Amino acid sequence: MILILTTKYYEQGTTPVVDWLIHNRTPYLIIHYEDLISKNNKYVLDVINKDIIVDGVNIKSKIKIVFYRRFFLSSKIFDYSDDDPVAKQLHLECISELEAITNYLKHFFRDIPQFPIKQSYGENKLLYLEYASKVGLQCPKSLITNNKEDVLKFNSTCKNIISKPIYYSNYYYVDQVTYSVRTIKYTDEMIENLSDFFFPTLFQEAINSIYEIRSFYLDGKFYSTAAIFLGKNKNIDIKLNYKSINLNWVSFKLPAIIEEKLDLFMKSMNLNTGSIDLLRTDNDFIFLEVNPVGQYSAPSDYCNYYLEYEISEYLKDRLNAPI
């Protein structure tokens, strides 16, 4: 059986994979993060006997691979007012309880093959940049600092600089407005207006690229897509170009030497899958980051890669593989 740990929140990559599992009559079980607090299902995590029981059925011995797909809480556990400090504190403690459970589940399934393999260090862009550089991939100059003086020095060594979230930025909703932290390109004026000290921030050299490449990695195989923008008003953050009619997605084949280095990088990070972002310059490919649970539906559709099918076949093949 394939165990799928995911969320009921908008997660476009999971359902198409499940559709293929159903089509091929591949046994699976989905547990949503929300099921941990739902009253619709009964479950027992037997710590001493090392078993998990869902609706009266012992399932651990049946599980051959675990498919992790954004297994996190997407909303409040219960509604409360910010003016109620007791309820607010209780909510925080409930979240801590759930985090302890999910962390134990990672340990619980540690001897069962995982896709993607859960990392002890989390999704760390800084570590990815370090290891990508070690295997010979070109990376943008990068530093983290908390002060304007060092930003000025860094900017003087680069033609242009940007800042971006180190880990992840969620969406923030206020009335009818949505906010999110994006990649920002700095002008000299913006740097001069910085405070002398600020929250630690990742700054990078801004790369003058021809186009951006998203390459989905599946245990040694690469499915690459080039995002080519033909207009004049290109945003530094490609996500802000997604709805533009000037953005074109085309299938792309990376040079063998780049794929070899990327494969070595993924293996060095113990990653069996991930969406890799690269920039194509006049004379090289620049590694930006990898997201182990990156979205793959859009490039799959644009380039007819049928990645949902490929993932379902990968999972199905592991059912009969020795653990």
XYZ file of C-alpha atoms in Angstrom:
323
model
C 0.000 0.000 0.000
C 1.048 3.573 -0.717
C 0.451 5.943 2.194
C -0.165 9.523 1.047
C 0.283 12.214 3.700
C -1.069 15.525 2.429
C -3.474 18.391 3.141
C -7.040 19.179 2.114
C -5.904 22.716 1.396
C -5.387 23.650 -2.273
C -2.751 21.109 -3.353
C -2.853 20.694 -7.123
C -0.259 17.926 -7.431
C -1.800 15.158 -5.308
C -5.207 14.435 -6.839
C -3.917 13.812 -10.422
C -1.452 11.244 -9.029
C -4.270 9.574 -7.091
C -6.362 9.477 -10.275
C -3.668 7.392 -11.947
C -3.385 5.123 -8.892
C -7.126 4.512 -9.095
C -6.933 3.919 -12.846
C -4.212 1.292 -12.367
C -5.905 -0.196 -9.288
C -2.879 0.553 -7.134
C -3.645 0.259 -3.397
C -3.239 3.504 -1.454
C -4.452 5.314 1.662
C -4.678 9.085 2.067
C -4.304 10.738 5.460
C -4.819 14.487 5.434
C -3.274 16.621 8.133
C -6.800 17.789 8.907
C -7.759 14.168 9.698
C -5.649 14.411 12.848
C -8.241 16.768 14.336
C -11.305 15.513 12.466
C -14.150 13.702 14.200
C -14.940 11.678 11.071
C -12.217 9.043 11.455
C -10.839 6.944 14.284
C -7.112 6.371 14.529
C -4.609 5.066 17.063
C -0.864 5.569 17.016
C 0.414 2.725 19.161
C 3.827 3.953 20.325
C 4.894 0.871 22.316
C 3.798 -1.739 19.757
C 4.862 0.506 16.867
C 1.666 0.317 14.874
C -0.881 2.672 13.403
C -4.554 1.743 13.325
C -7.047 3.614 11.124
C -10.753 2.837 11.590
C -9.818 -0.419 13.294
C -7.365 -1.601 10.625
C -3.641 -2.103 11.346
C -1.889 -0.486 8.395
C 1.828 -0.183 9.165
C 2.732 -3.643 7.854
C 0.828 -2.892 4.639
C 2.674 0.365 3.854
C 5.531 -0.006 1.350
C 6.207 3.668 0.556
C 5.138 7.016 2.018
C 4.282 9.873 -0.365
C 4.688 13.157 1.536
C 2.838 15.979 -0.170
C 2.647 19.164 1.933
C 1.563 17.463 5.150
C 0.825 20.586 7.199
C -2.016 22.428 8.889
C -3.707 24.858 6.511
C -6.068 26.683 8.860
C -6.909 27.333 12.505
C -7.758 24.372 14.691
C -10.610 26.363 16.172
C -11.819 29.934 15.895
C -10.781 32.367 18.565
C -10.477 36.080 19.066
C -7.065 37.721 19.232
C -8.446 39.580 22.225
C -8.745 36.294 24.118
C -5.201 35.491 25.360
C -6.235 32.168 26.930
C -7.778 30.841 23.700
C -4.831 32.146 21.684
C -2.335 30.384 23.949
C -4.407 27.193 23.877
C -4.404 27.278 20.086
C -0.601 27.619 20.033
C -0.252 24.687 22.404
C -2.588 22.548 20.284
C -0.443 23.284 17.245
C 2.644 22.278 19.225
C 0.932 19.001 20.150
C 0.174 18.290 16.483
C 3.737 19.155 15.468
C 5.007 16.649 18.019
C 2.734 14.000 16.488
C 3.813 14.720 12.903
C 7.484 14.756 13.894
C 6.995 11.376 15.516
C 5.315 10.105 12.334
C 8.505 10.981 10.422
C 10.400 8.828 12.933
C 7.662 6.170 12.867
C 8.038 5.681 9.091
C 11.814 6.133 9.022
C 12.481 2.561 7.797
C 9.922 2.772 4.988
C 10.910 4.319 1.617
C 9.767 7.937 1.332
C 8.980 10.214 -1.585
C 10.323 12.799 -1.229
C 12.780 11.727 1.444
C 12.128 13.859 4.528
C 15.102 16.010 5.411
C 16.314 16.419 8.987
C 17.421 19.972 8.165
C 14.183 20.946 6.405
C 13.989 22.815 3.108
C 17.041 25.026 3.513
C 17.979 27.231 0.541
C 21.276 28.158 2.167
C 22.401 24.552 2.465
C 21.275 23.851 -1.096
C 23.381 26.740 -2.416
C 26.427 25.504 -0.498
C 26.155 21.935 -1.783
C 25.297 22.983 -5.347
C 28.491 25.021 -5.419
C 30.466 22.037 -4.082
C 29.473 19.852 -7.059
C 30.507 22.525 -9.546
C 27.215 24.273 -10.276
C 27.333 28.019 -10.714
C 25.389 29.915 -8.014
C 24.691 33.619 -7.444
C 26.805 35.443 -4.871
C 24.814 35.262 -1.633
C 25.000 36.550 1.914
C 22.792 37.045 4.942
C 23.131 40.239 6.897
C 21.253 42.384 9.360
C 22.775 45.790 8.544
C 22.859 48.441 5.828
C 26.660 48.826 5.859
C 27.242 45.284 4.636
C 24.495 45.597 2.033
C 26.284 48.639 0.614
C 29.561 46.687 0.463
C 27.850 43.707 -1.181
C 26.088 45.924 -3.713
C 29.438 47.453 -4.688
C 30.728 43.984 -5.682
C 27.645 43.173 -7.772
C 26.029 45.047 -10.647
C 22.620 44.596 -9.004
C 21.284 42.789 -5.949
C 18.019 41.185 -4.892
C 16.553 39.873 -1.652
C 14.313 36.848 -1.201
C 12.827 34.743 1.619
C 15.335 32.316 3.107
C 12.733 29.633 3.703
C 9.169 30.229 2.574
C 6.596 32.974 2.454
C 2.935 32.191 2.876
C 0.024 34.385 1.828
C -1.495 36.937 4.173
C -5.100 37.972 3.770
C -6.429 41.317 4.975
C -10.000 42.027 3.871
C -9.896 41.631 0.068
C -6.128 42.099 -0.267
C -3.530 39.294 -0.439
C 0.081 39.865 0.622
C 3.197 37.755 0.149
C 6.960 38.267 0.357
C 8.561 38.041 -3.080
C 11.967 38.420 -4.674
C 12.812 42.135 -4.789
C 15.381 43.913 -6.951
C 17.066 46.850 -5.195
C 17.847 50.265 -6.561
C 20.541 52.461 -5.014
C 17.793 54.606 -3.556
C 16.152 51.607 -1.889
C 19.453 50.605 -0.314
C 20.068 54.134 0.956
C 16.624 54.101 2.576
C 17.319 50.901 4.516
C 17.502 51.095 8.287
C 20.954 50.736 9.823
C 19.812 47.400 11.285
C 16.978 45.098 10.226
C 15.749 41.498 10.409
C 18.355 39.067 8.961
C 17.807 38.960 5.216
C 19.172 36.946 2.292
C 20.721 39.136 -0.413
C 21.953 37.782 -3.734
C 23.601 38.996 -6.886
C 20.917 39.759 -9.500
C 21.583 37.559 -12.538
C 20.979 38.968 -16.019
C 19.332 35.895 -17.529
C 17.898 35.039 -20.930
C 15.219 32.789 -19.474
C 14.408 30.672 -16.418
C 14.281 26.877 -16.292
C 12.206 24.667 -14.018
C 13.483 21.105 -14.017
C 11.505 18.395 -12.238
C 13.784 15.678 -10.913
C 12.454 12.147 -10.462
C 15.097 9.796 -9.078
C 17.700 10.422 -11.768
C 15.421 11.649 -14.561
C 14.953 15.280 -15.573
C 11.849 16.883 -17.045
C 12.829 20.452 -17.876
C 10.780 23.447 -18.965
C 12.037 26.858 -20.085
C 9.950 29.909 -19.168
C 10.624 32.428 -21.937
C 9.294 35.954 -21.502
C 8.953 37.894 -24.761
C 7.684 41.187 -23.359
C 9.557 44.246 -22.090
C 8.173 44.553 -18.551
C 9.563 41.360 -17.045
C 9.269 41.015 -13.260
C 12.317 39.801 -11.348
C 10.058 37.235 -9.605
C 8.770 34.888 -12.297
C 5.627 34.114 -10.286
C 4.448 37.656 -11.040
C 4.698 36.886 -14.767
C 2.564 33.736 -14.686
C -0.603 35.398 -15.981
C 1.158 37.410 -18.684
C 0.448 36.533 -22.326
C 4.144 37.198 -22.967
C 5.293 34.212 -20.883
C 5.826 31.031 -22.891
C 6.592 27.572 -21.512
C 8.528 25.189 -23.771
C 10.121 21.796 -23.241
C 13.872 21.984 -22.733
C 16.810 19.598 -22.596
C 19.615 20.523 -20.220
C 23.201 19.767 -21.300
C 24.390 16.371 -20.080
C 27.117 17.936 -17.906
C 24.533 20.100 -16.089
C 22.235 17.113 -15.519
C 25.191 15.126 -14.165
C 26.046 17.879 -11.690
C 22.402 18.285 -10.665
C 22.048 14.529 -10.187
C 25.174 14.515 -8.023
C 23.797 17.470 -6.049
C 20.419 15.785 -5.460
C 22.090 12.568 -4.346
C 24.433 14.497 -2.027
C 21.344 16.065 -0.401
C 19.614 12.653 -0.225
C 16.744 13.940 -2.371
C 14.893 11.595 -4.729
C 12.668 14.315 -6.188
C 12.296 18.075 -6.376
C 11.650 21.069 -8.618
C 14.952 22.733 -9.496
C 15.124 26.389 -10.556
C 17.914 27.566 -12.860
C 18.711 30.694 -14.859
C 20.157 30.566 -18.372
C 22.721 33.274 -19.040
C 24.782 33.936 -22.155
C 27.381 31.352 -21.173
C 26.157 29.222 -18.268
C 23.331 27.774 -16.172
C 22.942 29.300 -12.703
C 21.474 27.195 -9.890
C 18.959 29.055 -7.719
C 17.239 26.516 -5.483
C 15.359 23.243 -5.259
C 11.966 22.653 -3.705
C 11.541 18.975 -2.671
C 7.755 19.382 -2.835
C 7.602 21.913 -5.653
C 4.566 22.099 -7.907
C 4.854 20.194 -11.187
C 1.349 20.367 -12.694
C 1.893 23.480 -14.835
C 5.132 22.400 -16.599
C 3.688 18.904 -16.906
C 0.640 20.245 -18.765
C 2.552 22.775 -20.869
C 5.096 20.226 -22.094
C 2.989 17.039 -22.065
C 5.310 15.367 -19.586
C 2.440 13.605 -17.739
C 4.414 13.863 -14.518
C 1.419 12.755 -12.453
C 1.500 9.445 -14.348
C 5.293 9.168 -13.990
C 5.034 9.720 -10.226
C 2.224 7.167 -9.894
C 4.337 4.609 -11.768
C 7.330 5.379 -9.561
C 5.223 4.813 -6.441
C 3.621 1.653 -7.857
C 7.021 0.164 -8.740
C 8.098 0.567 -5.093
C 5.257 -1.625 -3.827
C 7.070 -4.783 -4.844
C 10.592 -3.517 -4.232
C 12.430 -4.932 -1.183
C 12.680 -2.561 1.787
